[in-house]
């Protein structure tokens, strides 16, 4: 993604961040001396419009009116390029419209109209003063997430190469109005630095209500996130209704109808839901219904949550589930897990698990190892989802060193830790040419109850110390690998599910989510101090 240079007004014109058309600033500048009207609320009831019966500024302004140079909008994430101008800006008023130039923008148009208390005028070539006009074109060629927002002649035009960019432009407008009451005169050109901006939620160990998840989707959409990961299978529970294997589903679960509503709401906010059925470890809920598939060592001791991957039936049940949920989750990505397989956490896997060693030799010859067998398992599951048009993803500790069987090249690396046995630096994956997603557990792991060495991450630390190139610990990988780092994801893990309520989780992740998306949208030093950023977040809600 190409980067934009911040363009700012000269320092003398920026004593404080001001917006035109707000209270006394407008009155002093334009000399109306009258109030600007009563706020009226529309949509979700959180974003104001103006009562049209109150006195309104003339639009466009008379040629004799003089305005100060506008100031860049304050949004989260911050816009990356703003060309200031002199003019009255724009604020919502009852009776004014959102119109579109293409029917494909109808959903975006109806949403922002509801949120700003405007009417939706549909598709038209008749664009009037006061309108918000959504149109295709503009932005960065080839970047569907880019957009241009122009405030001029008493109207707002938001354009982008695709509906995604136009949607992000409406999020910028919504924040401008909510924070300052108006959009400043000028032109915003904006696009994210990283194409993947995610939030992952462990619903396996703690059941979250569908309503809570939907609230997070609305929050994520306004912040320009574009991925929601759902980790819905683990040792503790399997949380989504299943038709192929109903025996594995936990009592407290989401129905497929609820999941479809979640997926549809996410799609309306241009968010892809990425499902994760972790295997061959973390499958205790499946094994509880199929104990014959549990991995046991040479002494017959069961390995918690681990499938015996020497058994063909183990592969069949996982492939059944992957196939079943393909239609429920139509997005382009699938997380296969692959981490913490117990057979590969012991000193001598072949001696501890002779059945796995025998299966490895049968599949890969006399030198085949248990790690080869686990890699073959990962590749086979990748083929299952690839056949359904999905790009596979796996945790970095599911990629083993010194194996004769290599993980398929298209499996994206979800890098979260460097603490596993045989751990490798992130450079090792990048040097192979692999695409990597940043889940750095020292910044992004919100683990309920703070077990082991985990502590709740803070937004300030992310905001001030992290960039997408900081994949492990606090050290950045070389800049030459930047294009291979697709983005990152903040993650909530529910290890001690009763440690926090849903409401406490929402409050705890609020500022970390905002800090994360700021650095994924623009990894450079943010334009605001942490104190000012927090104050802005409070104003925007």
Coordinates of C-alpha atoms in Angstrom, one line a residue:
X1 CA 0.0 0.0 0.0
X2 CA 1.4 3.4 -0.9
X3 CA 1.9 5.8 2.0
X4 CA 0.6 9.4 2.2
X5 CA 2.6 12.4 3.5
X6 CA 0.9 14.4 6.2
X7 CA 0.4 17.9 5.0
X8 CA -0.4 20.5 7.7
X9 CA -1.1 24.2 7.8
X10 CA 1.7 26.5 8.9
X11 CA 2.3 26.4 12.7
X12 CA 1.0 29.9 13.2
X13 CA -2.5 28.8 12.0
X14 CA -2.7 25.9 14.4
X15 CA -2.8 27.4 18.0
X16 CA -5.3 24.7 18.9
X17 CA -7.3 22.1 16.8
X18 CA -10.4 24.1 15.8
X19 CA -13.3 23.4 13.5
X20 CA -15.3 25.9 11.6
X21 CA -19.1 26.2 12.1
X22 CA -18.9 25.4 15.8
X23 CA -20.5 27.8 18.3
X24 CA -18.7 31.0 18.8
X25 CA -15.9 30.2 16.4
X26 CA -18.4 30.4 13.5
X27 CA -20.2 33.4 14.9
X28 CA -16.9 35.3 15.4
X29 CA -15.6 34.4 12.0
X30 CA -18.8 34.9 9.9
X31 CA -20.5 37.5 12.2
X32 CA -23.9 35.8 12.3
X33 CA -24.1 36.2 16.1
X34 CA -27.0 33.8 16.3
X35 CA -27.2 30.2 17.6
X36 CA -26.6 27.3 15.3
X37 CA -29.7 25.4 16.1
X38 CA -30.8 22.4 18.2
X39 CA -29.2 19.0 17.9
X40 CA -31.5 16.3 16.6
X41 CA -30.5 12.7 16.9
X42 CA -31.0 10.0 14.3
X43 CA -30.0 6.4 13.6
X44 CA -28.5 4.8 16.7
X45 CA -29.1 8.1 18.6
X46 CA -25.4 8.9 19.0
X47 CA -24.7 11.3 16.2
X48 CA -26.3 14.8 15.9
X49 CA -28.0 16.6 13.1
X50 CA -29.3 20.2 13.1
X51 CA -32.8 21.4 13.4
X52 CA -33.5 23.1 10.1
X53 CA -36.0 25.5 11.7
X54 CA -33.1 27.3 13.5
X55 CA -31.1 30.0 11.7
X56 CA -28.6 28.5 9.3
X57 CA -25.5 29.9 7.6
X58 CA -25.8 30.8 4.0
X59 CA -24.3 28.2 1.7
X60 CA -22.2 28.7 -0.2
X61 CA -20.7 31.7 1.6
X62 CA -20.8 35.1 0.0
X63 CA -17.6 36.1 -1.8
X64 CA -16.9 38.7 0.8
X65 CA -16.7 36.2 3.6
X66 CA -13.3 35.4 4.9
X67 CA -12.5 32.1 6.6
X68 CA -9.3 30.9 8.4
X69 CA -7.5 28.0 6.8
X70 CA -9.2 24.8 7.9
X71 CA -7.7 22.3 10.3
X72 CA -7.2 18.6 9.7
X73 CA -10.0 16.4 11.0
X74 CA -9.4 14.6 14.2
X75 CA -10.4 10.9 13.8
X76 CA -9.3 7.4 15.0
X77 CA -7.4 6.3 13.0
X78 CA -6.0 9.7 12.0
X79 CA -6.5 10.6 8.3
X80 CA -3.1 10.4 6.5
X81 CA -3.4 13.4 4.2
X82 CA -5.4 16.5 4.4
X83 CA -5.3 19.5 2.1
X84 CA -6.6 22.5 4.0
X85 CA -8.9 25.1 2.4
X86 CA -10.8 28.3 3.3
X87 CA -14.6 27.8 3.6
X88 CA -17.6 27.2 5.8
X89 CA -17.2 23.4 5.9
X90 CA -20.3 21.2 6.3
X91 CA -22.6 20.1 9.0
X92 CA -25.6 17.8 8.9
X93 CA -29.1 19.4 8.9
X94 CA -32.5 17.9 8.8
X95 CA -34.0 17.8 5.3
X96 CA -30.6 17.3 3.7
X97 CA -29.7 14.1 1.9
X98 CA -27.3 11.3 1.3
X99 CA -27.2 10.4 -2.4
X100 CA -25.2 7.9 -4.4
X101 CA -24.0 7.6 -8.0
X102 CA -24.1 3.8 -8.1
X103 CA -26.6 1.3 -6.6
X104 CA -23.8 -0.7 -5.1
X105 CA -23.3 2.1 -2.6
X106 CA -26.9 2.0 -1.3
X107 CA -26.0 0.2 1.9
X108 CA -23.3 2.7 2.8
X109 CA -25.6 5.6 1.9
X110 CA -28.5 4.4 4.0
X111 CA -26.2 3.7 7.0
X112 CA -24.6 7.1 7.1
X113 CA -27.9 8.8 6.5
X114 CA -29.4 7.1 9.5
X115 CA -26.4 7.9 11.6
X116 CA -26.4 11.6 10.8
X117 CA -30.1 12.0 10.8
X118 CA -30.3 12.8 7.1
X119 CA -32.7 11.4 4.4
X120 CA -31.5 8.9 1.9
X121 CA -32.1 10.2 -1.6
X122 CA -31.0 7.1 -3.5
X123 CA -29.2 7.1 -6.8
X124 CA -29.3 10.5 -8.6
X125 CA -27.2 12.8 -10.8
X126 CA -28.9 15.8 -9.1
X127 CA -26.4 16.7 -6.3
X128 CA -27.4 19.7 -4.3
X129 CA -25.9 22.0 -1.8
X130 CA -26.0 20.3 1.6
X131 CA -25.8 16.8 0.2
X132 CA -23.5 14.0 1.1
X133 CA -22.6 12.4 -2.2
X134 CA -21.1 8.9 -2.4
X135 CA -19.5 7.9 -5.7
X136 CA -17.1 5.4 -7.2
X137 CA -13.8 6.7 -8.5
X138 CA -11.1 8.7 -6.8
X139 CA -8.9 7.3 -4.0
X140 CA -5.8 5.3 -5.0
X141 CA -6.0 3.2 -8.1
X142 CA -5.9 -0.5 -7.3
X143 CA -6.5 0.1 -3.5
X144 CA -10.1 -0.7 -2.7
X145 CA -9.7 0.6 0.9
X146 CA -8.6 4.1 -0.2
X147 CA -11.0 7.1 -0.4
X148 CA -11.1 10.8 -1.0
X149 CA -13.4 13.1 0.9
X150 CA -14.0 16.6 -0.4
X151 CA -15.8 19.3 1.5
X152 CA -16.5 22.1 -0.8
X153 CA -19.4 24.3 -2.0
X154 CA -21.6 23.3 1.0
X155 CA -21.5 19.6 0.2
X156 CA -19.5 16.5 1.0
X157 CA -18.3 14.1 -1.8
X158 CA -16.8 10.8 -0.7
X159 CA -15.3 8.7 -3.5
X160 CA -13.2 5.6 -3.7
X161 CA -12.3 2.8 -6.2
X162 CA -14.7 0.4 -4.4
X163 CA -17.5 0.5 -1.8
X164 CA -15.0 -0.4 0.9
X165 CA -13.1 2.8 0.6
X166 CA -16.4 4.8 0.4
X167 CA -17.5 3.1 3.6
X168 CA -14.3 4.2 5.3
X169 CA -14.9 7.7 4.1
X170 CA -18.3 7.7 5.8
X171 CA -16.7 6.5 9.0
X172 CA -14.4 9.6 8.8
X173 CA -17.4 11.8 8.3
X174 CA -19.3 10.3 11.1
X175 CA -16.4 10.8 13.5
X176 CA -15.9 14.4 12.4
X177 CA -19.5 15.3 13.0
X178 CA -19.6 13.4 16.3
X179 CA -16.3 15.0 17.6
X180 CA -16.6 18.5 16.2
X181 CA -20.1 18.9 14.9
X182 CA -18.8 19.6 11.4
X183 CA -16.5 18.5 8.6
X184 CA -13.8 21.1 7.8
X185 CA -13.4 22.6 4.3
X186 CA -10.8 20.7 2.3
X187 CA -9.8 17.4 0.9
X188 CA -8.9 14.1 2.8
X189 CA -7.0 11.5 0.9
X190 CA -6.7 8.4 3.0
X191 CA -5.7 4.7 2.9
X192 CA -4.4 2.2 5.3
X193 CA -0.8 1.1 5.5
X194 CA -1.7 -2.5 6.2
X195 CA -4.5 -4.4 4.5
X196 CA -5.4 -6.7 7.5
X197 CA -6.6 -5.0 10.7
X198 CA -8.1 -7.6 13.0
X199 CA -9.6 -8.4 16.3
X200 CA -9.7 -12.1 17.5
X201 CA -12.2 -13.4 20.1
X202 CA -12.0 -16.7 22.0
X203 CA -15.6 -17.7 22.3
X204 CA -14.7 -21.4 23.1
X205 CA -13.5 -20.9 26.7
X206 CA -16.0 -18.1 27.4
X207 CA -19.4 -17.9 25.7
X208 CA -20.1 -14.4 24.6
X209 CA -23.6 -13.4 23.7
X210 CA -24.5 -12.7 20.1
X211 CA -25.5 -9.2 21.0
X212 CA -22.1 -8.4 22.6
X213 CA -20.3 -9.7 19.5
X214 CA -22.6 -7.5 17.3
X215 CA -21.8 -4.5 19.4
X216 CA -18.1 -5.1 18.9
X217 CA -18.6 -5.4 15.1
X218 CA -20.2 -1.9 15.1
X219 CA -17.3 -0.6 17.1
X220 CA -14.7 -2.3 14.9
X221 CA -16.5 -1.0 11.7
X222 CA -16.3 2.6 12.9
X223 CA -12.6 2.2 13.6
X224 CA -12.0 0.8 10.1
X225 CA -11.0 -2.7 11.2
X226 CA -11.7 -5.4 8.6
X227 CA -11.3 -8.8 10.3
X228 CA -13.0 -10.5 13.2
X229 CA -11.5 -13.8 14.2
X230 CA -13.7 -16.3 16.0
X231 CA -11.9 -19.1 17.9
X232 CA -14.9 -21.3 18.6
X233 CA -13.4 -24.7 19.3
X234 CA -11.0 -25.6 22.1
X235 CA -10.5 -28.1 25.0
X236 CA -13.3 -26.5 27.0
X237 CA -16.1 -26.2 24.5
X238 CA -17.3 -26.2 20.9
X239 CA -19.5 -23.2 20.5
X240 CA -21.3 -23.2 17.2
X241 CA -24.2 -25.5 16.2
X242 CA -23.2 -28.5 14.0
X243 CA -25.2 -30.7 11.7
X244 CA -22.5 -33.1 10.8
X245 CA -21.4 -33.7 14.4
X246 CA -24.0 -32.4 16.8
X247 CA -22.5 -34.6 19.6
X248 CA -19.5 -32.3 20.0
X249 CA -21.5 -29.1 20.5
X250 CA -21.5 -27.5 23.9
X251 CA -24.8 -26.7 25.6
X252 CA -24.1 -22.9 25.6
X253 CA -23.4 -22.2 21.9
X254 CA -24.4 -19.9 19.0
X255 CA -26.9 -21.2 16.5
X256 CA -26.1 -21.0 12.9
X257 CA -28.8 -18.4 12.5
X258 CA -27.1 -16.3 15.1
X259 CA -23.7 -16.7 13.4
X260 CA -25.3 -15.8 10.0
X261 CA -26.6 -12.5 11.5
X262 CA -23.1 -11.9 12.9
X263 CA -21.5 -12.6 9.5
X264 CA -24.0 -10.4 7.7
X265 CA -23.6 -7.5 10.1
X266 CA -19.8 -7.8 9.7
X267 CA -20.1 -7.8 5.9
X268 CA -22.2 -4.6 6.1
X269 CA -19.3 -3.0 7.9
X270 CA -16.8 -4.5 5.4
X271 CA -15.4 -6.9 8.1
X272 CA -14.5 -10.5 7.2
X273 CA -15.2 -13.1 9.9
X274 CA -12.3 -15.5 10.0
X275 CA -13.2 -18.8 11.7
X276 CA -10.7 -21.0 13.6
X277 CA -11.1 -24.7 14.3
X278 CA -7.7 -25.3 16.0
X279 CA -6.2 -28.7 15.2
X280 CA -4.6 -31.2 15.9
X281 CA -4.3 -29.8 19.4
X282 CA -7.0 -27.8 21.4
X283 CA -9.7 -30.3 20.4
X284 CA -10.8 -31.5 23.9
X285 CA -14.4 -30.8 23.2
X286 CA -14.4 -33.0 20.1
X287 CA -12.4 -35.7 21.9
X288 CA -14.9 -35.7 24.8
X289 CA -17.4 -37.1 22.3
X290 CA -14.9 -39.3 20.5
X291 CA -12.4 -40.5 23.2
X292 CA -11.0 -43.2 20.8
X293 CA -9.4 -40.3 18.8
X294 CA -7.4 -39.0 21.8
X295 CA -3.6 -39.1 21.6
X296 CA -2.0 -41.3 24.2
X297 CA 1.7 -41.9 24.9
X298 CA 3.6 -45.1 25.1
X299 CA 2.4 -45.6 28.7
X300 CA -1.2 -45.0 27.7
X301 CA -1.4 -41.6 29.3
X302 CA -3.8 -39.2 27.4
X303 CA -2.5 -35.9 26.0
X304 CA -5.0 -33.2 26.8
X305 CA -6.8 -31.9 23.8
X306 CA -4.6 -33.7 21.2
X307 CA -5.9 -35.9 18.4
X308 CA -4.0 -39.0 17.4
X309 CA -3.2 -38.0 13.9
X310 CA -2.1 -41.5 13.0
X311 CA -5.8 -42.4 12.8
X312 CA -7.6 -41.6 9.5
X313 CA -10.8 -41.0 11.5
X314 CA -9.1 -38.0 13.2
X315 CA -8.6 -36.3 9.8
X316 CA -12.1 -37.1 8.7
X317 CA -13.9 -35.5 11.6
X318 CA -11.9 -32.3 11.3
X319 CA -12.5 -32.2 7.5
X320 CA -16.2 -32.8 8.1
X321 CA -16.3 -29.7 10.2
X322 CA -14.2 -27.5 7.9
X323 CA -16.5 -28.4 5.0
X324 CA -19.7 -27.9 7.0
X325 CA -18.8 -24.3 8.0
X326 CA -17.5 -23.2 4.6
X327 CA -20.9 -21.9 3.6
X328 CA -21.5 -20.3 7.0
X329 CA -18.3 -18.3 6.8
X330 CA -17.9 -17.2 3.2
X331 CA -14.9 -15.0 3.7
X332 CA -11.6 -15.6 1.9
X333 CA -9.5 -16.7 5.0
X334 CA -9.5 -19.7 7.3
X335 CA -7.5 -20.1 10.5
X336 CA -6.3 -23.7 11.0
X337 CA -4.6 -23.3 14.4
X338 CA -1.8 -25.9 14.4
X339 CA -0.3 -24.7 17.7
X340 CA 0.8 -26.5 20.9
X341 CA 0.4 -30.0 19.7
X342 CA 1.4 -32.0 22.8
X343 CA 3.3 -34.7 20.9
X344 CA 5.9 -32.1 19.9
X345 CA 6.4 -30.6 23.3
X346 CA 8.3 -33.6 24.7
X347 CA 12.0 -34.3 24.5
X348 CA 11.7 -37.4 22.3
X349 CA 8.4 -37.5 20.4
X350 CA 9.2 -40.7 18.6
X351 CA 9.8 -42.6 21.8
X352 CA 6.9 -41.1 23.6
X353 CA 4.4 -41.6 20.7
X354 CA 5.6 -44.6 18.8
X355 CA 2.3 -44.8 16.8
X356 CA 3.0 -41.3 15.4
X357 CA 6.6 -42.2 14.6
X358 CA 5.4 -45.3 12.7
X359 CA 2.8 -43.3 10.8
X360 CA 5.5 -40.8 9.8
X361 CA 7.8 -43.5 8.5
X362 CA 5.0 -45.0 6.5
X363 CA 4.0 -41.7 4.9
X364 CA 7.5 -40.2 4.4
X365 CA 10.0 -43.0 4.5
X366 CA 12.5 -44.2 7.0
X367 CA 13.6 -40.7 8.0
X368 CA 10.1 -39.4 8.5
X369 CA 9.5 -37.7 11.9
X370 CA 6.6 -36.8 14.1
X371 CA 7.1 -33.2 13.1
X372 CA 6.8 -34.3 9.4
X373 CA 3.6 -36.0 10.2
X374 CA 2.2 -32.9 12.0
X375 CA 3.3 -30.7 9.0
X376 CA 1.6 -33.1 6.6
X377 CA -1.6 -32.8 8.8
X378 CA -1.4 -29.0 8.5
X379 CA -1.0 -29.2 4.7
X380 CA -3.9 -31.6 4.3
X381 CA -6.2 -29.3 6.3
X382 CA -4.9 -26.4 4.2
X383 CA -5.9 -28.3 1.1
X384 CA -9.4 -28.9 2.5
X385 CA -10.1 -25.2 2.9
X386 CA -8.1 -24.2 -0.2
X387 CA -10.5 -26.4 -2.2
X388 CA -13.3 -24.2 -0.9
X389 CA -11.6 -21.0 -2.1
X390 CA -10.0 -20.1 1.3
X391 CA -6.5 -18.9 2.1
X392 CA -5.2 -20.9 5.1
X393 CA -3.6 -19.4 8.2
X394 CA -1.8 -21.1 11.1
X395 CA 0.0 -20.1 14.3
X396 CA 3.7 -19.8 14.0
X397 CA 4.5 -22.7 16.4
X398 CA 2.7 -25.0 14.0
X399 CA 5.6 -24.5 11.6
X400 CA 8.4 -26.8 12.7
X401 CA 12.1 -26.4 11.9
X402 CA 14.2 -29.0 10.2
X403 CA 11.4 -31.0 8.7
X404 CA 11.6 -32.8 5.4
X405 CA 8.0 -32.0 4.8
X406 CA 7.5 -28.2 4.2
X407 CA 4.4 -26.3 5.1
X408 CA 2.6 -25.2 2.0
X409 CA 3.8 -21.8 0.7
X410 CA 0.4 -20.1 0.8
X411 CA -0.2 -20.8 4.5
X412 CA 0.0 -17.4 6.2
X413 CA 1.9 -17.2 9.5
X414 CA 0.0 -15.9 12.5
X415 CA 3.0 -14.9 14.6
X416 CA 2.2 -14.8 18.3
X417 CA 5.1 -16.2 20.3
X418 CA 8.8 -17.0 20.4
X419 CA 8.6 -19.2 23.5
X420 CA 7.9 -22.6 22.0
X421 CA 10.4 -25.4 21.8
X422 CA 12.7 -24.8 18.9
X423 CA 11.5 -21.2 18.6
X424 CA 12.6 -19.2 15.6
X425 CA 12.9 -15.5 15.2
X426 CA 10.3 -13.9 12.9
X427 CA 13.0 -13.3 10.3
X428 CA 13.1 -17.1 9.7
X429 CA 9.6 -17.1 8.4
X430 CA 10.0 -13.8 6.5
X431 CA 13.3 -15.0 4.8
X432 CA 11.3 -17.9 3.4
X433 CA 9.1 -15.4 1.7
X434 CA 6.1 -16.1 3.9
X435 CA 3.3 -13.7 4.5
X436 CA 2.9 -12.9 8.2
X437 CA 0.2 -11.5 10.5
X438 CA 1.3 -9.8 13.7
X439 CA -0.3 -11.2 16.9
X440 CA 2.6 -10.3 19.2
X441 CA 1.6 -11.7 22.6
X442 CA 3.6 -9.0 24.5
X443 CA 1.3 -6.3 23.0
X444 CA -1.9 -7.9 21.8
X445 CA -2.8 -10.8 24.1
X446 CA -5.6 -9.8 26.4
X447 CA -5.8 -13.0 28.5
X448 CA -8.6 -13.1 31.0
X449 CA -7.3 -13.5 34.5
X450 CA -3.7 -12.8 33.5
X451 CA -2.4 -16.4 33.9
X452 CA 1.2 -17.4 33.7
X453 CA 3.2 -14.3 32.7
X454 CA 0.4 -12.5 30.8
X455 CA -0.6 -9.0 31.8
X456 CA -3.5 -7.0 30.3
X457 CA -2.0 -4.9 27.4
X458 CA -2.4 -1.2 27.5
X459 CA -3.3 1.1 24.6
X460 CA -0.6 3.5 25.6
X461 CA 2.2 0.9 25.2
X462 CA 0.8 -0.1 21.8
X463 CA 0.4 3.5 20.7
X464 CA 3.9 4.6 21.8
X465 CA 6.1 1.4 21.3
X466 CA 4.6 -0.9 18.8
X467 CA 4.7 -0.9 15.0
X468 CA 3.6 -3.7 12.6
X469 CA 7.3 -4.7 12.2
X470 CA 7.5 -5.5 16.0
X471 CA 6.5 -9.2 15.7
X472 CA 8.2 -10.7 18.7
X473 CA 9.1 -8.9 21.9
X474 CA 9.9 -5.2 21.3
X475 CA 12.4 -5.4 18.5
X476 CA 11.4 -4.6 14.9
X477 CA 12.3 -6.8 12.0
X478 CA 14.3 -5.2 9.2
X479 CA 12.4 -2.8 7.0
X480 CA 12.9 -5.0 3.9
X481 CA 10.3 -7.3 5.2
X482 CA 7.6 -4.7 5.7
X483 CA 5.6 -5.7 2.6
X484 CA 5.3 -9.3 3.8
X485 CA 3.7 -8.2 7.1
X486 CA 0.1 -8.0 6.1
X487 CA -1.1 -6.5 9.3
X488 CA -2.0 -7.6 12.8
X489 CA -4.7 -8.6 15.2
X490 CA -5.6 -7.8 18.8
X491 CA -6.7 -10.9 20.6
X492 CA -8.9 -11.7 23.6
X493 CA -8.2 -15.1 25.1
X494 CA -10.6 -16.5 27.7
X495 CA -8.3 -18.7 29.8
X496 CA -10.0 -17.8 33.1
X497 CA -13.5 -17.0 31.8
X498 CA -15.0 -15.7 35.0
X499 CA -12.2 -13.2 35.6
X500 CA -14.1 -10.5 33.7
X501 CA -17.6 -9.9 32.6
X502 CA -18.5 -9.1 29.0
X503 CA -18.8 -5.4 30.0
X504 CA -15.4 -5.5 31.7
X505 CA -13.8 -7.0 28.6
X506 CA -15.4 -4.3 26.4
X507 CA -14.0 -1.6 28.7
X508 CA -10.6 -3.2 29.0
X509 CA -10.0 -3.5 25.3
X510 CA -11.5 -0.1 24.3
X511 CA -8.3 1.9 24.2
X512 CA -6.0 -1.0 23.0
X513 CA -8.3 -1.5 20.0
X514 CA -8.0 2.2 19.1
X515 CA -4.3 2.3 19.6
X516 CA -3.9 -0.9 17.5
X517 CA -5.8 0.4 14.5
X518 CA -4.0 3.7 14.6
X519 CA -0.7 2.0 14.1
X520 CA -2.0 -0.4 11.5
X521 CA -3.5 2.4 9.5
X522 CA -0.3 4.5 9.9
X523 CA 2.7 3.0 11.6
X524 CA 4.5 6.4 11.8
X525 CA 4.6 8.4 15.0
X526 CA 1.0 9.4 15.7
X527 CA 0.1 13.1 15.4
X528 CA -1.4 13.3 18.9
X529 CA 0.2 12.6 22.3
X530 CA -1.4 9.7 24.2
X531 CA -3.2 12.1 26.5
X532 CA -4.7 13.9 23.5
X533 CA -5.5 10.6 21.8
X534 CA -7.4 9.4 24.9
X535 CA -9.3 12.7 25.1
X536 CA -10.2 12.3 21.4
X537 CA -11.4 8.8 22.0
X538 CA -13.6 9.9 24.8
X539 CA -15.1 12.6 22.6
X540 CA -15.8 10.3 19.8
X541 CA -17.2 7.6 22.0

